JSON list of C-alpha atoms in Angstrom, two decimals:
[
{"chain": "A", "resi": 49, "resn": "UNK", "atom": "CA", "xyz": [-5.11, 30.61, 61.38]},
{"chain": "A", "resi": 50, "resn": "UNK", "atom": "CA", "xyz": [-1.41, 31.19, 61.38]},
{"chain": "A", "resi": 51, "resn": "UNK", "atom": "CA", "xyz": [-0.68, 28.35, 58.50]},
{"chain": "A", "resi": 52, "resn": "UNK", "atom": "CA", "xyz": [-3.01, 29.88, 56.21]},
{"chain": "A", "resi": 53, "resn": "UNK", "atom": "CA", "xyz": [-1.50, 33.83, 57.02]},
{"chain": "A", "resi": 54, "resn": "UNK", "atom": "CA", "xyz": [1.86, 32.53, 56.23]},
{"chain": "A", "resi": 55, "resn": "UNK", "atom": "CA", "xyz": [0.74, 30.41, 53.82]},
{"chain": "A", "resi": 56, "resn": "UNK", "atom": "CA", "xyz": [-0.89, 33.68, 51.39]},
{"chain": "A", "resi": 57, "resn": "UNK", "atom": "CA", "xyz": [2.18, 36.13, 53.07]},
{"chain": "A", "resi": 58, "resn": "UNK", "atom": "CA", "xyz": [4.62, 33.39, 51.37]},
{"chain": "A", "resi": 59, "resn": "UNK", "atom": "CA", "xyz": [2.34, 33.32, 48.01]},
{"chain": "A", "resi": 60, "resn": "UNK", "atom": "CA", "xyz": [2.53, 37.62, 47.90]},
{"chain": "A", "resi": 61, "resn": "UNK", "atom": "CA", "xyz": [6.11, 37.88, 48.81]},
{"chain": "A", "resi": 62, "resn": "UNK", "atom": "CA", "xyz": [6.94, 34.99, 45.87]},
{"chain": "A", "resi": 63, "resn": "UNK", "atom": "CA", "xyz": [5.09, 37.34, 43.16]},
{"chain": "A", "resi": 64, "resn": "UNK", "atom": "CA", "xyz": [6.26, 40.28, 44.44]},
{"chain": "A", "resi": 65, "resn": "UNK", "atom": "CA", "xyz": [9.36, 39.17, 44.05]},
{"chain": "A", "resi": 66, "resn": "UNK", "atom": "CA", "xyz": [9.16, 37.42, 40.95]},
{"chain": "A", "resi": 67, "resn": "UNK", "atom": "CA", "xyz": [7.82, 40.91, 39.25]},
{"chain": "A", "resi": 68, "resn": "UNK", "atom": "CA", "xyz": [10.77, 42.32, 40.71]},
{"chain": "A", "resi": 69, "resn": "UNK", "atom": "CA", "xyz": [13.12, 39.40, 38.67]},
{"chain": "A", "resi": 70, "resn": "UNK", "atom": "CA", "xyz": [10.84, 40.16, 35.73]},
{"chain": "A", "resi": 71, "resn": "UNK", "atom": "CA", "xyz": [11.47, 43.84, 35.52]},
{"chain": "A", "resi": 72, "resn": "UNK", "atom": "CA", "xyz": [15.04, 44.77, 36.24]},
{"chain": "A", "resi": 73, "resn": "UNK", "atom": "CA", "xyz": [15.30, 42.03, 33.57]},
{"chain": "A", "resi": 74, "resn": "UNK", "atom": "CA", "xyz": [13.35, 43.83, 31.00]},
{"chain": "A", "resi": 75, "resn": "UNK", "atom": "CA", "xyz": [15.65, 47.39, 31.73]},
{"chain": "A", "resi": 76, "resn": "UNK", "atom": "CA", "xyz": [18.53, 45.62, 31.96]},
{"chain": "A", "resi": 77, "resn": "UNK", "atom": "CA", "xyz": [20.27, 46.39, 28.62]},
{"chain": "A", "resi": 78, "resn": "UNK", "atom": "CA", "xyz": [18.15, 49.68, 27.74]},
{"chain": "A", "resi": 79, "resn": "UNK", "atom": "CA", "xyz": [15.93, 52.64, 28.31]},
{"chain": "A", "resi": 80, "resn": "UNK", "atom": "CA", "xyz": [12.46, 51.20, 28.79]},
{"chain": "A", "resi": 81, "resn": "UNK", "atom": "CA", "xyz": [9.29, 52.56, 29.34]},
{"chain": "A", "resi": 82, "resn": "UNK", "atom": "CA", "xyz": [6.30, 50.99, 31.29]},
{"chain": "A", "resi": 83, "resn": "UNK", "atom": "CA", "xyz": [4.55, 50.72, 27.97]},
{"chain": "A", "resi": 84, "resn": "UNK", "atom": "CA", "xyz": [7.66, 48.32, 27.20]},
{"chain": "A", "resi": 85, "resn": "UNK", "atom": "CA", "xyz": [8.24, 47.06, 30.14]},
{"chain": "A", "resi": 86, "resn": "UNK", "atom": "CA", "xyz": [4.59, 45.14, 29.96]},
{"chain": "A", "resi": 87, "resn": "UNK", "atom": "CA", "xyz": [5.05, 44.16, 26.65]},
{"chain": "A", "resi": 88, "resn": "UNK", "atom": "CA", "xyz": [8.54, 42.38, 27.28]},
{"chain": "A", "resi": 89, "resn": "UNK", "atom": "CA", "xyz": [7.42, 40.57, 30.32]},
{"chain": "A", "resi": 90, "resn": "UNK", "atom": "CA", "xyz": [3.62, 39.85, 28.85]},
{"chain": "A", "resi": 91, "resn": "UNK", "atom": "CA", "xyz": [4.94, 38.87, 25.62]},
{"chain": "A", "resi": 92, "resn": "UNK", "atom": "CA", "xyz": [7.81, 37.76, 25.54]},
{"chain": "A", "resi": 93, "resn": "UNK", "atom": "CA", "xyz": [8.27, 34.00, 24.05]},
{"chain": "A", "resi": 94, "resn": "UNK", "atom": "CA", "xyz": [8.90, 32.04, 27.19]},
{"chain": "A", "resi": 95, "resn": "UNK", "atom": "CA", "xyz": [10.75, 29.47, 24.49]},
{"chain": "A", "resi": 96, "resn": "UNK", "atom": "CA", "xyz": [13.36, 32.04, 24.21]},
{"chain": "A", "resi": 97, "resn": "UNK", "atom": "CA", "xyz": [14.10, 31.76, 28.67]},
{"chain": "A", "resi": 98, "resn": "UNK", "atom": "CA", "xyz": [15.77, 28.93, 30.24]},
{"chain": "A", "resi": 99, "resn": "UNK", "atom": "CA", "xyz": [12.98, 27.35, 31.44]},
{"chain": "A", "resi": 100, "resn": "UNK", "atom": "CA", "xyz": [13.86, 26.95, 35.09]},
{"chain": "A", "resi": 101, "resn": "UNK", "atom": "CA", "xyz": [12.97, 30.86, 35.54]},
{"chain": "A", "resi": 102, "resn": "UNK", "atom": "CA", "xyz": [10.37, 30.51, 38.66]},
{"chain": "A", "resi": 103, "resn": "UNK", "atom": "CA", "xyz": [9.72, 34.34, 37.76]},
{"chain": "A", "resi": 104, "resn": "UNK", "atom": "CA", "xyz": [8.00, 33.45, 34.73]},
{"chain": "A", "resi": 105, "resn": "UNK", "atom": "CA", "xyz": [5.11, 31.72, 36.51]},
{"chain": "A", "resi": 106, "resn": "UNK", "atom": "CA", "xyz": [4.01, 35.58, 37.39]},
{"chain": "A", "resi": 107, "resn": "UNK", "atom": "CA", "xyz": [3.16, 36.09, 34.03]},
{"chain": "A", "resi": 108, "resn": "UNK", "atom": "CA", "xyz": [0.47, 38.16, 33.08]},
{"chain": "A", "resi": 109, "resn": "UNK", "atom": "CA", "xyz": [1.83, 41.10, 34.83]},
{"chain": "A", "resi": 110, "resn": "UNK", "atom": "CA", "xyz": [-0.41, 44.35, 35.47]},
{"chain": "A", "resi": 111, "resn": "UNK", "atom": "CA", "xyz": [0.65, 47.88, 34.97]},
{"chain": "A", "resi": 112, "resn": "UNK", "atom": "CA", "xyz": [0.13, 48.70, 39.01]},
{"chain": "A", "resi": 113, "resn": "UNK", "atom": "CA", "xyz": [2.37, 45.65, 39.44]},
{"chain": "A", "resi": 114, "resn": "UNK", "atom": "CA", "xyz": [5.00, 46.73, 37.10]},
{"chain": "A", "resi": 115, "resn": "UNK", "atom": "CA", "xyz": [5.20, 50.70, 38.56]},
{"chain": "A", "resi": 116, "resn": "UNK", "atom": "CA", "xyz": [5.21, 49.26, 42.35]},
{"chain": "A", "resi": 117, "resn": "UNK", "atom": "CA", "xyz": [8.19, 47.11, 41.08]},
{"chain": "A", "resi": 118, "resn": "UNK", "atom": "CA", "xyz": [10.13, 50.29, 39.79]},
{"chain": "A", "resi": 119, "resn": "UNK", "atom": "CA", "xyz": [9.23, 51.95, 42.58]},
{"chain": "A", "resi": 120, "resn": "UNK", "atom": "CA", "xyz": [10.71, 49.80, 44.71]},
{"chain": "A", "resi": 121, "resn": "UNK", "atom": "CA", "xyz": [14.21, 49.07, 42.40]},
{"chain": "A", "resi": 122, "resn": "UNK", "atom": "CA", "xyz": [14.96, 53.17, 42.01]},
{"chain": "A", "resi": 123, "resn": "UNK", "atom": "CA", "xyz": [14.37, 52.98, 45.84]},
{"chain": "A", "resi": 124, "resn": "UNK", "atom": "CA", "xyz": [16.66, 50.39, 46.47]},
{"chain": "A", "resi": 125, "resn": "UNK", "atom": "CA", "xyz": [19.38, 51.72, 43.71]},
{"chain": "A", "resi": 126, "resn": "UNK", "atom": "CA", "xyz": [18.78, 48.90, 41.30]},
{"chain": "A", "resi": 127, "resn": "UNK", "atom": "CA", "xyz": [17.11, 51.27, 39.00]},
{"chain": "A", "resi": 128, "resn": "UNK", "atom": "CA", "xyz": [17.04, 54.69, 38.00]},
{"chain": "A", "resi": 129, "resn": "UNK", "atom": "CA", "xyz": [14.03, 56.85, 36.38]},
{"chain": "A", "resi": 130, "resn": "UNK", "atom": "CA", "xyz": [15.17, 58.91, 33.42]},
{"chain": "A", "resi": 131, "resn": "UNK", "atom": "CA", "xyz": [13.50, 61.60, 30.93]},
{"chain": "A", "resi": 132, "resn": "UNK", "atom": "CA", "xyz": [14.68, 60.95, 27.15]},
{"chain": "A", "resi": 133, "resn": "UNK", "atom": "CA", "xyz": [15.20, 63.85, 24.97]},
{"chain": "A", "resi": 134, "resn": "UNK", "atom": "CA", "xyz": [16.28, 64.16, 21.28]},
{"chain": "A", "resi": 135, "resn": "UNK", "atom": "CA", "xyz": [19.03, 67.09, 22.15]},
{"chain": "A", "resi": 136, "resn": "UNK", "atom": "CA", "xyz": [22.10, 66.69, 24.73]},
{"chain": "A", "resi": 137, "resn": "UNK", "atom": "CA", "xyz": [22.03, 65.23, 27.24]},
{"chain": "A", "resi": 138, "resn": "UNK", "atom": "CA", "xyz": [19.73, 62.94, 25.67]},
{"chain": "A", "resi": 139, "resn": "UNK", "atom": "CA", "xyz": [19.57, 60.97, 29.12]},
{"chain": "A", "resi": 140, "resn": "UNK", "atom": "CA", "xyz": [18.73, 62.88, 32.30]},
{"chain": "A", "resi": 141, "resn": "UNK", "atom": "CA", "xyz": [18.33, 61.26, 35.74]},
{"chain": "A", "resi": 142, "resn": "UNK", "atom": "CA", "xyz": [15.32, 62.12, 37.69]},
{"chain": "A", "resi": 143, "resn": "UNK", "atom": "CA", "xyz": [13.41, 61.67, 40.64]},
{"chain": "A", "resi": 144, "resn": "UNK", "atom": "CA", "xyz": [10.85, 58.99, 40.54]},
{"chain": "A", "resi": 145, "resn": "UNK", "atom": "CA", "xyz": [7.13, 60.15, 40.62]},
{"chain": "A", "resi": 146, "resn": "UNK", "atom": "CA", "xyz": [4.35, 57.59, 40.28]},
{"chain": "A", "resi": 147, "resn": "UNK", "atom": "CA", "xyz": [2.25, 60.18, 38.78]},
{"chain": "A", "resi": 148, "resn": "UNK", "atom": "CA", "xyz": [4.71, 61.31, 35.91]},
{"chain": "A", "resi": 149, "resn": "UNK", "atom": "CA", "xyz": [5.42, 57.55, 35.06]},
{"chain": "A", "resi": 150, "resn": "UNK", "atom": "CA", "xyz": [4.44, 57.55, 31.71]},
{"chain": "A", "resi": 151, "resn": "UNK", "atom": "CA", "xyz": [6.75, 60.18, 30.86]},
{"chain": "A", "resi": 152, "resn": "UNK", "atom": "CA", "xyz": [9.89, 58.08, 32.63]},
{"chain": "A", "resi": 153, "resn": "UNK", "atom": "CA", "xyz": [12.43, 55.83, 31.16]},
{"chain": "A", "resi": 154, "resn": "UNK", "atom": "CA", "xyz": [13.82, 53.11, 33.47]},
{"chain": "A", "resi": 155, "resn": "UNK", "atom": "CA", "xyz": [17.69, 51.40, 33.34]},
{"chain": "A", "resi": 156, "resn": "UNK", "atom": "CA", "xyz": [19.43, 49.54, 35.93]},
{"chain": "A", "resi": 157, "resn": "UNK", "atom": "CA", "xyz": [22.19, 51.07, 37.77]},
{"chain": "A", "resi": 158, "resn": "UNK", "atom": "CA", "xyz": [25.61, 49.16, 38.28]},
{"chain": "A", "resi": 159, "resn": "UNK", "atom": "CA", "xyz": [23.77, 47.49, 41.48]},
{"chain": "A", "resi": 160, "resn": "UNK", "atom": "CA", "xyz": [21.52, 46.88, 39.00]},
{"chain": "A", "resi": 161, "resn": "UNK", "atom": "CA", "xyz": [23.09, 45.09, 36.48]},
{"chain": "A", "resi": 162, "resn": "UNK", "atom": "CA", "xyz": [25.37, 43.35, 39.13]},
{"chain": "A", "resi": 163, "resn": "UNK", "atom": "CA", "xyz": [22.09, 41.88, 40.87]},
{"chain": "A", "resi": 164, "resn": "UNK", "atom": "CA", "xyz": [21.09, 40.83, 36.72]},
{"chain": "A", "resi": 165, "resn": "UNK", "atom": "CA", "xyz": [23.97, 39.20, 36.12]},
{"chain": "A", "resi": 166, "resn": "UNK", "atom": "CA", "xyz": [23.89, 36.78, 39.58]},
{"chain": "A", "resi": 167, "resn": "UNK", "atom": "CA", "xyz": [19.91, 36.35, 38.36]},
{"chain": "A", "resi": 168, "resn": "UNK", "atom": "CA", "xyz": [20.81, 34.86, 35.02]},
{"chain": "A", "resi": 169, "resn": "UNK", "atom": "CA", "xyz": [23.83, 33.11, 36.54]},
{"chain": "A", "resi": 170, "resn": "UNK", "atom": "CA", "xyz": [21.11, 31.53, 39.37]},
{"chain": "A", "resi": 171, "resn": "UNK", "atom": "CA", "xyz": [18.79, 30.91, 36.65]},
{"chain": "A", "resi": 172, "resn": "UNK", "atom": "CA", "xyz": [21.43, 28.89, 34.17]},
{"chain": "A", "resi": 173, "resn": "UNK", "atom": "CA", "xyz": [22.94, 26.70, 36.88]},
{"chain": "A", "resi": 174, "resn": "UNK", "atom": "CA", "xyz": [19.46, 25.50, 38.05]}
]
């Protein structure tokens, strides 16, 4: 039963990373929300992507996958959770909570947008 264990722990870990690609994508270049976040990767026109992005064979993502990937990024230091405010400082950096994630606005870090740019790089030269 071993080939068929690795077999599905390969087939998780390739999605799981792929909605990991998708998202630190989508809040690469700006405050987004999870609200946004879906929309961007679920509908998004895939003619507008090189079309050698493996990532985009994930596609639909869910909401519980999109919050366990942001999860994961601000725990890593790829991303960082933010509350938006009209007044100064408009931006304020804050602790992610799963259960005040509709509230949140995600953007990468500098880790963060280091890691995008070698993504997009991988993706063009493939």
């Amino acid at each position: 039963m071993g080939g068929l264990d690795s077999w599905w722990d390969r087939l998780v870990r390739d999605r799981a990373a792929s909605v990991l690609e998708l998202v630190i994508a989508a809040i690469a270049d700006d405050y987004e929300s999870v609200a946004t976040i879906l929309a961007s990767i679920n509908e998004r026109d895939p003619d507008l992507e090189p079309g050698n992005w493996e990532a985009r064979r994930a596609v639909p993502v869910s909401r519980p996958e999109v919050i366990s990937a942001l999860k994961e990024l601000v725990r890593e230091g790829y991303a960082q959770a933010h509350i938006l405010d009209t007044t100064e400082p408009y931006s304020r950096a804050v602790k992610f909570r799963e259960g005040d994630v509709d509230k949140l606005w995600f953007l990468v870090t500098s880790k963060g947008a280091l890691t995008v740019e070698r993504l997009f790089e991988r993706i063009s030269n493939t």
